[in-house]
C-alpha positions as a Markdown table, in Angstrom:
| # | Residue | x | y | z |
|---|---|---|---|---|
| 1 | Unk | 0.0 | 0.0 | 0.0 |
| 2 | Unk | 1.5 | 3.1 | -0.7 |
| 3 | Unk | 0.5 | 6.1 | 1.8 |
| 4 | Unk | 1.4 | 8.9 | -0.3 |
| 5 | Unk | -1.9 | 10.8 | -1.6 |
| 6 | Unk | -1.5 | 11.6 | -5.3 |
| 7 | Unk | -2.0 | 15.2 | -7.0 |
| 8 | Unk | -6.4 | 14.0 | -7.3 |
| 9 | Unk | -6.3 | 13.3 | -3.8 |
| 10 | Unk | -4.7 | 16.5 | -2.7 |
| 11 | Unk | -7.3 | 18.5 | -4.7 |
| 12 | Unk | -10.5 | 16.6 | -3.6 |
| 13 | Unk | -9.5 | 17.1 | 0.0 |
| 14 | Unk | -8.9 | 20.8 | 0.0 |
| 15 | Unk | -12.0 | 21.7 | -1.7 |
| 16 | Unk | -13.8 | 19.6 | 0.5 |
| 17 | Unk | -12.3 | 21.3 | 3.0 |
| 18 | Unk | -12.8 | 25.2 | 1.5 |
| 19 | Unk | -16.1 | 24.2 | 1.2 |
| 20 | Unk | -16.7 | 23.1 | 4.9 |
| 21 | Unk | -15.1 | 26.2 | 5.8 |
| 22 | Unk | -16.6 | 29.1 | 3.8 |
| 23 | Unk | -20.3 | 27.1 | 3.4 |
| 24 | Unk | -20.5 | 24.8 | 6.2 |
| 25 | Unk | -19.5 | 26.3 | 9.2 |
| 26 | Unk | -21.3 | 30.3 | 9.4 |
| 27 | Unk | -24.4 | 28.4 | 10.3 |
| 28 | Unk | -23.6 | 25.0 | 11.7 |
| 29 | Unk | -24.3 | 26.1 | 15.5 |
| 30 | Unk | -28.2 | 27.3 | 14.5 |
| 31 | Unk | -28.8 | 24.6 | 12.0 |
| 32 | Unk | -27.8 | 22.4 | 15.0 |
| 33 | Unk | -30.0 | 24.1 | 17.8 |
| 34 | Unk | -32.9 | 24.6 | 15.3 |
| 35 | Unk | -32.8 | 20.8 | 13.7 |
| 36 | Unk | -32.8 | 23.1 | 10.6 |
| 37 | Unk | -32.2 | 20.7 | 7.4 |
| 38 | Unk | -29.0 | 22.1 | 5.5 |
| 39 | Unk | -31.2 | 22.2 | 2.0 |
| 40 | Unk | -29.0 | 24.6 | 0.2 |
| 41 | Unk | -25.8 | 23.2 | 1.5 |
| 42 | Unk | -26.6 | 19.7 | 0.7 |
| 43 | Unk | -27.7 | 20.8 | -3.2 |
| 44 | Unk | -24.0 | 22.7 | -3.0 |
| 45 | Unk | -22.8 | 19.6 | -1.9 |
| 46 | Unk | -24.0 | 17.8 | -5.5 |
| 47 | Unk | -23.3 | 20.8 | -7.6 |
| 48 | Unk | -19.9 | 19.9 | -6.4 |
| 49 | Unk | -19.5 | 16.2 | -7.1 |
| 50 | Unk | -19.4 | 15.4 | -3.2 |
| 51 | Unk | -23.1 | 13.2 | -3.7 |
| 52 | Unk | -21.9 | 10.8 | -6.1 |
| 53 | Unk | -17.7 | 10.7 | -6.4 |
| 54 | Unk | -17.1 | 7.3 | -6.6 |
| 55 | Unk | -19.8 | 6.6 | -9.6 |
| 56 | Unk | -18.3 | 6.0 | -12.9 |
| 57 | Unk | -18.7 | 9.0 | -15.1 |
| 58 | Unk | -20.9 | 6.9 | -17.5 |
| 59 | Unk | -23.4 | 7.7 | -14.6 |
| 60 | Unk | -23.2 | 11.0 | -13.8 |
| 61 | Unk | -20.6 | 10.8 | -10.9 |
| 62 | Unk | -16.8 | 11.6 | -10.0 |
| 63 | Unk | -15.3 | 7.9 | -10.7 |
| 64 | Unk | -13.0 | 8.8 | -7.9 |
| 65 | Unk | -11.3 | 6.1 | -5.7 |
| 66 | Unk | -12.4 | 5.4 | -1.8 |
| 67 | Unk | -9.4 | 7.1 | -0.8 |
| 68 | Unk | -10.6 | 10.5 | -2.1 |
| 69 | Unk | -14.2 | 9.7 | -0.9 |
| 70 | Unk | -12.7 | 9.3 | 2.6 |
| 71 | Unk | -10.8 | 12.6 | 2.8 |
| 72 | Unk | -14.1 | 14.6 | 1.7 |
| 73 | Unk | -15.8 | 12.8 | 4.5 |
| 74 | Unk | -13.0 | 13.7 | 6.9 |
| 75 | Unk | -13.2 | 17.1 | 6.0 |
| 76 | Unk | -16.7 | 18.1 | 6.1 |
| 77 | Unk | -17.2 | 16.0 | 8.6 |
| 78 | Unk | -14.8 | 18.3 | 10.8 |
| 79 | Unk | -17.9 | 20.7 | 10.4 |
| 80 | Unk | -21.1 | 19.6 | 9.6 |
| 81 | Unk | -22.1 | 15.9 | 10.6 |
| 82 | Unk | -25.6 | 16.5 | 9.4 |
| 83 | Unk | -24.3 | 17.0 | 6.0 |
| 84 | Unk | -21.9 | 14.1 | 6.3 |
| 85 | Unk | -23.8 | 11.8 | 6.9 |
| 86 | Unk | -26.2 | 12.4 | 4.3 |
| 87 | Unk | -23.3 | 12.5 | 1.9 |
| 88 | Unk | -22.6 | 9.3 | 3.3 |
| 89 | Unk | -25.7 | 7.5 | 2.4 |
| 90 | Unk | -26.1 | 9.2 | -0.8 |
| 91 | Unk | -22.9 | 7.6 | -1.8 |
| 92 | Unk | -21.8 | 4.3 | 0.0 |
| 93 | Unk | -25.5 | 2.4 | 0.6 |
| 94 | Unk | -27.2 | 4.0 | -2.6 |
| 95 | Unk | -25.2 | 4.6 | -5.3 |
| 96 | Unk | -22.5 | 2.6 | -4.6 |
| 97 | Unk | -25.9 | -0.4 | -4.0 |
| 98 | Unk | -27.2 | 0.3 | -7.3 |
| 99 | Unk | -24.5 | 0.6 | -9.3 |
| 100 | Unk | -23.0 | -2.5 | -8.4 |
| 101 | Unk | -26.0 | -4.8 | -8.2 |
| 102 | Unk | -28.9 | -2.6 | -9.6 |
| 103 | Unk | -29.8 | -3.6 | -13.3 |
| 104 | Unk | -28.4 | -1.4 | -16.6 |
| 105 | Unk | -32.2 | 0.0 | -16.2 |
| 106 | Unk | -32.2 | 0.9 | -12.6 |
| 107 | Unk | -28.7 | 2.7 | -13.2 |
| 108 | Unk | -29.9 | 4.7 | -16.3 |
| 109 | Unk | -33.6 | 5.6 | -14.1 |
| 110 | Unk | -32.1 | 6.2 | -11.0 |
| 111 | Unk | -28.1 | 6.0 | -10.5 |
| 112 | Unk | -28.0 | 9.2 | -12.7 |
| 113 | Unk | -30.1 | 11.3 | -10.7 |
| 114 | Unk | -28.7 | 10.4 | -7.5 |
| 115 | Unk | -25.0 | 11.2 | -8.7 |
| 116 | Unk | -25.0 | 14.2 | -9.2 |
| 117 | Unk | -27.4 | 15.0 | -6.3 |
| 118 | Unk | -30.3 | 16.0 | -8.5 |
| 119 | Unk | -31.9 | 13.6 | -6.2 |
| 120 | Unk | -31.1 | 12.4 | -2.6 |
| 121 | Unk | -31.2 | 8.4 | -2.1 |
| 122 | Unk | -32.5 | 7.0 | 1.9 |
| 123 | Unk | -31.3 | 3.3 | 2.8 |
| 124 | Unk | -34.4 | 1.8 | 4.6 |
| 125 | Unk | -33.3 | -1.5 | 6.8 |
| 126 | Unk | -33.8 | -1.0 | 10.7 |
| 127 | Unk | -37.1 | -1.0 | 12.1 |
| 128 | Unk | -38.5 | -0.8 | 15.5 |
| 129 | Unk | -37.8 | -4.1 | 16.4 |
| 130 | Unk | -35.1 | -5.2 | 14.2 |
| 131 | Unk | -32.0 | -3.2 | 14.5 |
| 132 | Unk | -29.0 | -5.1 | 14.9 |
| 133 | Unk | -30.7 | -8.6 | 13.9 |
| 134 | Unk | -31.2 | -7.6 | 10.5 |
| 135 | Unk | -32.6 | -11.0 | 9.6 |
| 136 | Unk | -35.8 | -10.0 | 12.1 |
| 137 | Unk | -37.1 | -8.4 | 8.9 |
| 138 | Unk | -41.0 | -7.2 | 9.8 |
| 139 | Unk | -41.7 | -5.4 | 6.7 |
| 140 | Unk | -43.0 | -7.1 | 4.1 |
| 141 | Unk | -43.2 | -7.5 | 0.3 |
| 142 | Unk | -45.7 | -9.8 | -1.0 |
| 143 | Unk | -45.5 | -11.3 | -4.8 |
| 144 | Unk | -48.8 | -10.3 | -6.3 |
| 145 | Unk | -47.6 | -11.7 | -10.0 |
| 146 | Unk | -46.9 | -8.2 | -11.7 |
| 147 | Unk | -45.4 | -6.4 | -8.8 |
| 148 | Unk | -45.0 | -6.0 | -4.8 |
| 149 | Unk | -47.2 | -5.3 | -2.3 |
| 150 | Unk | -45.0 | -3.3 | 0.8 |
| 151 | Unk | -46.1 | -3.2 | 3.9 |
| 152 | Unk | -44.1 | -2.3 | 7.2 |
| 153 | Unk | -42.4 | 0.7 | 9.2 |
| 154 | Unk | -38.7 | 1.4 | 9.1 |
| 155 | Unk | -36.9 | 3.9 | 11.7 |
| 156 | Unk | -34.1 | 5.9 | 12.0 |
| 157 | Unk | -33.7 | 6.8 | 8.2 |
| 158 | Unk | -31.2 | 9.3 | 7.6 |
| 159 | Unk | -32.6 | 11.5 | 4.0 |
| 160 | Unk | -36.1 | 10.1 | 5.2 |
| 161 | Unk | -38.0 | 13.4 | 4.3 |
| 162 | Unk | -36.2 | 15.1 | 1.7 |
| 163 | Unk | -35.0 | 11.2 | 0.0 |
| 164 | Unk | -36.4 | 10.9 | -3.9 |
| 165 | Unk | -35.9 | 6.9 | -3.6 |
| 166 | Unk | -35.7 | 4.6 | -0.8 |
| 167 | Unk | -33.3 | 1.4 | -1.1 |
| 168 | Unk | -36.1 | -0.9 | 1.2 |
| 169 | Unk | -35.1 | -4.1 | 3.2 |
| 170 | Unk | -38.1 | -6.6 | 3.2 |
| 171 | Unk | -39.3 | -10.1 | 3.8 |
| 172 | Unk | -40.6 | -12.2 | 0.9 |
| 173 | Unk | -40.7 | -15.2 | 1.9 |
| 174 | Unk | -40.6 | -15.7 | 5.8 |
| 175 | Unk | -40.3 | -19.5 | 6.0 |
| 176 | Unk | -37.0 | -19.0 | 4.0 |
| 177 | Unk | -35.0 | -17.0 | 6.7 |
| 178 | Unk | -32.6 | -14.5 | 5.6 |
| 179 | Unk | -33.0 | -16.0 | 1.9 |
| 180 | Unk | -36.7 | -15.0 | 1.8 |
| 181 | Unk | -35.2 | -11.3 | 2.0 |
| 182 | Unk | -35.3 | -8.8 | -1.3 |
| 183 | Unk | -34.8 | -5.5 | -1.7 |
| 184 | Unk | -36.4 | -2.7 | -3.4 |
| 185 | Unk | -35.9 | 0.9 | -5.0 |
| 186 | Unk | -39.5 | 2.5 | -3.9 |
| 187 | Unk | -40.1 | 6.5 | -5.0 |
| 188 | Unk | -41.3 | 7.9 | -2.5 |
| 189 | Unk | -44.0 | 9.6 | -4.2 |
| 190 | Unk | -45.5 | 6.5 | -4.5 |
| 191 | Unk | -49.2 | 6.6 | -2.9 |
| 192 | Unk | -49.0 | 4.6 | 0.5 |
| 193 | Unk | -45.5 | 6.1 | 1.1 |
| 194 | Unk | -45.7 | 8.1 | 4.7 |
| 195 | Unk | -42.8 | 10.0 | 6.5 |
| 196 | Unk | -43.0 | 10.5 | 10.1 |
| 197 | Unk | -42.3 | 13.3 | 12.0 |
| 198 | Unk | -38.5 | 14.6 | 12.2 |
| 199 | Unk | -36.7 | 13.2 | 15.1 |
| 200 | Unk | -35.2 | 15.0 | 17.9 |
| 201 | Unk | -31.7 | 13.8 | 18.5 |
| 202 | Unk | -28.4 | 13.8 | 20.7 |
| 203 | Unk | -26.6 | 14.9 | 17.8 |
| 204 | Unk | -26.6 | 15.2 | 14.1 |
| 205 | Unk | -29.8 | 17.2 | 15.0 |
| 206 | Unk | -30.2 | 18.8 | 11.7 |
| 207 | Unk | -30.1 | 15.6 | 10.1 |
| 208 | Unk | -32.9 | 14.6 | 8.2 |
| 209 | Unk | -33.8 | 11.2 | 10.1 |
| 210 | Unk | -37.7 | 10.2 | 10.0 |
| 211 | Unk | -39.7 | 6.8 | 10.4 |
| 212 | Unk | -41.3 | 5.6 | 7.3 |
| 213 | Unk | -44.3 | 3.7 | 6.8 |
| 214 | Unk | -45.2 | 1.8 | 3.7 |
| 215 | Unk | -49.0 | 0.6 | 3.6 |
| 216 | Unk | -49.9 | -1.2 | 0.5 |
| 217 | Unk | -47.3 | 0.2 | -1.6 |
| 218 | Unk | -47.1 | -1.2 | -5.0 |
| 219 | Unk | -43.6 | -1.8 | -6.3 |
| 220 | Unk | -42.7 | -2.7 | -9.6 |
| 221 | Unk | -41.1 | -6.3 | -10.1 |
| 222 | Unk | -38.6 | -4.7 | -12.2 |
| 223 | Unk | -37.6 | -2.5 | -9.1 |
| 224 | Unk | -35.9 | -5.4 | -7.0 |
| 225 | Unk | -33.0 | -5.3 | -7.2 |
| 226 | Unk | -30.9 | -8.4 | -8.0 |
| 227 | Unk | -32.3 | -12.2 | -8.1 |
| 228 | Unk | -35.3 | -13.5 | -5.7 |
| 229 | Unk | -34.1 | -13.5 | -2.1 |
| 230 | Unk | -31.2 | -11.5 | -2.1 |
| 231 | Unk | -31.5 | -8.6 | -0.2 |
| 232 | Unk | -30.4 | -9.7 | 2.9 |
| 233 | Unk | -26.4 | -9.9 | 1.3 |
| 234 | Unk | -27.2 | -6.9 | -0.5 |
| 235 | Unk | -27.7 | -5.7 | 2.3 |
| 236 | Unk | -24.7 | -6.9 | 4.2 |
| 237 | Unk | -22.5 | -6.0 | 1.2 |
| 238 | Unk | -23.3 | -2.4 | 0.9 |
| 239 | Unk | -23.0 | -1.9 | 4.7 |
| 240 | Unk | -19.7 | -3.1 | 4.7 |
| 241 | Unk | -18.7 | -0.3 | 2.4 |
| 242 | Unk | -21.0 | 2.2 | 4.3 |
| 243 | Unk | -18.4 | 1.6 | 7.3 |
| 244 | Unk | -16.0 | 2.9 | 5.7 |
| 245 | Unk | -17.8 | 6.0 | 5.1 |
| 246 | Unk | -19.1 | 6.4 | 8.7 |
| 247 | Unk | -15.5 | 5.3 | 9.9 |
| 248 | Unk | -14.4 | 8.2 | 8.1 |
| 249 | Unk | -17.1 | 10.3 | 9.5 |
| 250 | Unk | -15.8 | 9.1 | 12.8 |
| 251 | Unk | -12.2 | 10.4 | 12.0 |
| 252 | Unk | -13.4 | 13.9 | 10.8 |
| 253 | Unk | -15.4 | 14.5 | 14.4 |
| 254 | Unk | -12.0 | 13.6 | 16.0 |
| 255 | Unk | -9.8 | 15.7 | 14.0 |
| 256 | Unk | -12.3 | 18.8 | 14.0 |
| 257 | Unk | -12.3 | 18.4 | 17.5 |
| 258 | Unk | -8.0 | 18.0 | 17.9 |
| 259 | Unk | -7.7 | 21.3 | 15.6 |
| 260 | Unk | -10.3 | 23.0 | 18.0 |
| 261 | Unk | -8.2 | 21.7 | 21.1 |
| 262 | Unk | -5.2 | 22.6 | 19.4 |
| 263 | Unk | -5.7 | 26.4 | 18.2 |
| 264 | Unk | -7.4 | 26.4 | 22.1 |
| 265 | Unk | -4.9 | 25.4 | 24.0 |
| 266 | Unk | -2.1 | 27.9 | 22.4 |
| 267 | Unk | -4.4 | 30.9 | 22.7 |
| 268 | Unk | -5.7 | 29.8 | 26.3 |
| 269 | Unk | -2.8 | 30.8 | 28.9 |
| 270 | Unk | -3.0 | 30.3 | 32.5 |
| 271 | Unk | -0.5 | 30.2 | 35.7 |
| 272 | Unk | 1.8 | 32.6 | 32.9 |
| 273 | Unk | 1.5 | 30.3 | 29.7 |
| 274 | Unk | -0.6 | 28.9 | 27.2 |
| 275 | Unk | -2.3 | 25.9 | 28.2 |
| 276 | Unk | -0.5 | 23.4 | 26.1 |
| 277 | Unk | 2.5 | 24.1 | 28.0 |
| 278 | Unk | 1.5 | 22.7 | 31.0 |
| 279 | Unk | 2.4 | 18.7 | 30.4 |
| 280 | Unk | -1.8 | 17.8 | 31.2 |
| 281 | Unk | -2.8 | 19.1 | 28.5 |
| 282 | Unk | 0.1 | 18.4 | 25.9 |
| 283 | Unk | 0.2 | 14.6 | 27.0 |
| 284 | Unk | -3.7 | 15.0 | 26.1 |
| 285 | Unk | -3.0 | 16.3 | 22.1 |
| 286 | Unk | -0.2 | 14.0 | 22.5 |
| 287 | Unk | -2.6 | 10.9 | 22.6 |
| 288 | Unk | -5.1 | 12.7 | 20.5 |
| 289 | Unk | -2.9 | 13.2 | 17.5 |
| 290 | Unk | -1.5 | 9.6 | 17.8 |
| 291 | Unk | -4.9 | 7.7 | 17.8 |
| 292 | Unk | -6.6 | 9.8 | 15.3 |
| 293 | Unk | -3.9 | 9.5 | 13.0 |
| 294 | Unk | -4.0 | 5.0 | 13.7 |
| 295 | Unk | -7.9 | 6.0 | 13.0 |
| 296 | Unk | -7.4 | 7.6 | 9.9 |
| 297 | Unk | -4.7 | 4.7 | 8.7 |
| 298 | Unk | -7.0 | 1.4 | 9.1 |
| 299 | Unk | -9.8 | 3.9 | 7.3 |
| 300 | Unk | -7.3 | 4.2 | 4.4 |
| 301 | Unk | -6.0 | 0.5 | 4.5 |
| 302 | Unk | -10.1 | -0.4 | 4.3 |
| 303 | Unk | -10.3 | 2.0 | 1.6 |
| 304 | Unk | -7.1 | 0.7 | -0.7 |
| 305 | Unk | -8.8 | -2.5 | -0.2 |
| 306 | Unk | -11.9 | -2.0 | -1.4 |
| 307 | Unk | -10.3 | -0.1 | -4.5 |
| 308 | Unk | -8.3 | -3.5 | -4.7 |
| 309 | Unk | -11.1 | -5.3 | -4.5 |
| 310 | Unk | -10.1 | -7.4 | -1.8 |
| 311 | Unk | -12.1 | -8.6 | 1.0 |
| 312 | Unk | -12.1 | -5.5 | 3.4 |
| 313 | Unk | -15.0 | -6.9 | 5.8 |
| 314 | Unk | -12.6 | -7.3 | 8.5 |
| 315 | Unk | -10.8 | -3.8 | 7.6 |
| 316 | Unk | -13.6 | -2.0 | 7.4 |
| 317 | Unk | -15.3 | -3.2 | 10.9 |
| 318 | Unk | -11.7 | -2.4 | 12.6 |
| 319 | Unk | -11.6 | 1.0 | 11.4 |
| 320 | Unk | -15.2 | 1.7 | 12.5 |
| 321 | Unk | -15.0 | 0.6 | 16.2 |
| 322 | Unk | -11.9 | 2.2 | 16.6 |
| 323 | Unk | -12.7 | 5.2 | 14.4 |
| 324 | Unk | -15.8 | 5.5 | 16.5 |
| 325 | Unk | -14.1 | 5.3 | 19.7 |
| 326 | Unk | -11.4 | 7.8 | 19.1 |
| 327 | Unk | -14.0 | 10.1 | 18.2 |
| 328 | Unk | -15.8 | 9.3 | 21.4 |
| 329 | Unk | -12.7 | 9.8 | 23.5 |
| 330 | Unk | -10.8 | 12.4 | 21.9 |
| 331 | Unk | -14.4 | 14.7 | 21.8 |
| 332 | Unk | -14.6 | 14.8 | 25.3 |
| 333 | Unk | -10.7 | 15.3 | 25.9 |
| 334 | Unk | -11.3 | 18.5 | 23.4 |
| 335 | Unk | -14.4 | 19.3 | 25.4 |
| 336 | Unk | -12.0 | 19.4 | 28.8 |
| 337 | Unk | -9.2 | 21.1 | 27.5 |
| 338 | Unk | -11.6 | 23.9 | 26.3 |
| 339 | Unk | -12.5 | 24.1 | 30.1 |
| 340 | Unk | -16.2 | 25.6 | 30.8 |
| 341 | Unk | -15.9 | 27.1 | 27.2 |
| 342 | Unk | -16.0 | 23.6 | 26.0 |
| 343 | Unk | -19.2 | 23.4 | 27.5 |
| 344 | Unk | -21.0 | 26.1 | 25.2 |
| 345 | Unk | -21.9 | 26.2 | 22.1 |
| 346 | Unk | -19.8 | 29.0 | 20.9 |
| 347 | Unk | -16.7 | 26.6 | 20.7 |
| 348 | Unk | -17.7 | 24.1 | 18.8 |
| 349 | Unk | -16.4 | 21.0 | 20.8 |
| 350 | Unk | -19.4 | 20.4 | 22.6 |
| 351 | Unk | -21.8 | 19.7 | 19.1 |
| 352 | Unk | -18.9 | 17.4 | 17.9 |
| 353 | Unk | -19.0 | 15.6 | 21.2 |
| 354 | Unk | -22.5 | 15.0 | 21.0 |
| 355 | Unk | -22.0 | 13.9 | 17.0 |
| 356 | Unk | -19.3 | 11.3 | 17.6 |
| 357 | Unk | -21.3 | 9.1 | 19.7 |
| 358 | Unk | -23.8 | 8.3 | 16.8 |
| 359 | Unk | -20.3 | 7.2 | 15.1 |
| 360 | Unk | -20.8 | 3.8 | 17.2 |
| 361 | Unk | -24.1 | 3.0 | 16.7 |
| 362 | Unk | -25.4 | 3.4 | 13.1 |
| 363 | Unk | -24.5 | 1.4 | 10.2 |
| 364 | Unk | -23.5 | -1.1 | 12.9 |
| 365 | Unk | -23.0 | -1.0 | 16.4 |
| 366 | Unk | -19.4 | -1.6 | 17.9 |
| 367 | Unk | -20.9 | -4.7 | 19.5 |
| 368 | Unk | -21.6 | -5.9 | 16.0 |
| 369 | Unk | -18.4 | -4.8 | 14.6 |
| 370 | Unk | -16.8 | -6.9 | 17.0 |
| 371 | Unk | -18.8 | -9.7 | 16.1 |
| 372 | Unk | -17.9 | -9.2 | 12.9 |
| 373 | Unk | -14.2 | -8.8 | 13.4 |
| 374 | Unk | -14.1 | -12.2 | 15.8 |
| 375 | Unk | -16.0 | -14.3 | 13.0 |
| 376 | Unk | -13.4 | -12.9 | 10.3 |
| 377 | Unk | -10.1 | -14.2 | 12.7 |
| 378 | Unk | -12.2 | -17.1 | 13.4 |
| 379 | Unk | -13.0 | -18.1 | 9.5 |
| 380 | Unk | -9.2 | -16.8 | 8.3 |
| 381 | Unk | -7.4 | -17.6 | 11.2 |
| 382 | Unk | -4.8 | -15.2 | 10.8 |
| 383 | Unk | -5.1 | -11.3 | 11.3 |
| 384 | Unk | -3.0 | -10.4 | 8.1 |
| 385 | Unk | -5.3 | -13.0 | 5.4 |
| 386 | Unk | -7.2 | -10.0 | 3.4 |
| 387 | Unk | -4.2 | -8.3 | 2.8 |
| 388 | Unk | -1.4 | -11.0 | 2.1 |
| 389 | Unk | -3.3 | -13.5 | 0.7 |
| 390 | Unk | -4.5 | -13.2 | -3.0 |
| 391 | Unk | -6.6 | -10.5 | -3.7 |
| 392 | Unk | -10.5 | -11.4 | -4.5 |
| 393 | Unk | -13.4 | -9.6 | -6.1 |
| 394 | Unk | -15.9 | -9.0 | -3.5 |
């Protein structure tokens, strides 16, 4: 693997960044306080290739590599987590779901709208009683010869009210288990589409997260995607990429919240010098700097993989539960060295605090990241397998 980022990569994170800085920021504290959806920003945010950057141009998108995709997530996420993490969706559960198992038709209807952010895509799996047991499916599709009948309630959808399509998770076939699974691209204009009320979150608050009912919803045959009973691995597949995104999501809170700390801590003096004098607090960036940095690393090693196309399941569930945690940990030590500023919303710290912690629950809890990881060393037996063995298509 070779750590140096190439001319591309360079460019894509510093106008990811300029963006973040001259768009994002000015009103990141009242979007947050006001659960005020970032409409314009977000539209920006496809104007400027960040909605669909790893699609091939034959679609409408960027055709960049993962690498590139992680240092734009970095980057805004340093900011704006709200906006993240829809650019997340948008581009590792939907596009990157339909253009590599969605039909040439479902690309040319749908792909090319979503990659250029023209339209906004919502990946619809958890539901109230199946989170992390994805196979406890509840929602249902029926086969009614022509086309689906839907039926069920799904929560916690990031895009769910301002989403054009909804990737949906649903049971076909319940005596067949996880098999019996499909899923389906359902427009949400659809009649017997409903969006629930906006909810009212820890963090991300200006996120666009609803529940979504679906009573009676007819869905074409030609919208499933893939072969009858595949969903449930279509939907294992894609989350395993979507880690990667939210890993990277993870690294961004922790690095906004280091620079914060950082910039802090020199301005800050007390007892006759700046704070990060005093060995506290430069043992603290010390340890900050060092495990965000590891963070970023295993996202970048997931990353090459994928571009490899190796088998970065294993990769991509290490760099999440760490990611996630660094964020966790370093957001409060930012939040501490800031003193009672830290505390306010003024400084920043405090919002990406309350962001990280989302970092180790969606897309995959860290409890589930560690069962992933232990079934991985069990099945390969050896910690290095996906990256010395021979590489494989996944």
């Amino acid at each position: 693997m070779n750590f140096e980022l190439t001319e591309e990569h360079f460019a894509v994170q510093e106008a990811a960044r300029d963006f973040a800085q001259k768009e994002l920021k000015p009103g990141v504290i009242e979007r947050d306080s006001k659960m005020i959806y970032a409409l314009e920003q977000i539209k920006m945010m496809g104007d400027l290739g960040f909605m669909g950057m790893m699609v091939s141009p034959e679609y409408g998108g960027g055709g960049m590599d993962t690498i590139s995709y992680c240092l734009a997530m970095e980057e805004i996420s340093k900011i704006d987590n709200s906006c993240s993490v829809a650019m997340s969706v948008n581009n590792s559960l939907v596009c990157w779901g339909l253009e590599t198992f969605g039909s040439e038709d479902q690309k040319q209807k749908y792909l090319t709208k979503l990659a250029v952010g023209e339209w906004i895509g919502a990946f619809c799996l958890s539901e109230p009683e199946a989170g992390s047991d994805a196979t406890s499916q509840q929602t249902t599709a029926i086969d009614m010869g022509d086309h689906y009948l839907l039926n069920g309630t799904k929560n916690w959808i990031t895009n769910g009210g301002t989403s054009k399509i909804h990737l949906v998770i649903a049971q076909t076939d319940r005596e067949k288990g996880h098999r019996g699974i499909n899923a389906f691209i359902v427009e949400t204009d659809w009649d017997g589409v409903g969006i629930g009320a906006k909810e009212d979150k820890l963090g991300i608050r200006s996120s666009d997260t609803h529940t979504i009912m679906y009573t009676d919803v007819k869905v074409p045959k030609e919208n499933r995607i893939g072969e009858d009973g595949f969903g449930f691995k279509f939907a294992m597949r894609v989350l395993t990429g979507g880690r990667i995104g939210i890993a990277s999501q993870a690294v961004g809170i922790a690095a906004g919240a280091y620079e914060l700390a950082v910039a802090y801590s020199h301005d800050r003096a007390a007892f006759g010098k700046p704070i990060n004098q005093h060995q506290a607090i430069a043992f603290k960036l010390a340890d900050m700097a060092t495990e965000i940095d590891a963070a970023r690393m295993m996202v970048h090693r997931a990353a090459w993989m994928k571009d490899e196309k190796m088998d970065y399941t294993m990769s991509a569930a290490m760099a999440k539960v760490f990611a996630s945690e660094v964020a966790m940990k370093h957001t409060v030590e930012a939040v501490q060295i800031h003193g009672g500023y830290g505390f306010v919303k003024e400084y920043h710290v405090e919002r990406l605090m309350r962001d990280a912690k989302i970092t180790q629950i969606y897309e995959g809890t860290s409890e589930i990241q560690r069962v992933v990881i232990s079934r991985e060393i069990i099945k390969k037996g050896n910690l290095y397998a996906p990256i010395l063995g021979a590489a494989v298509k996944v």
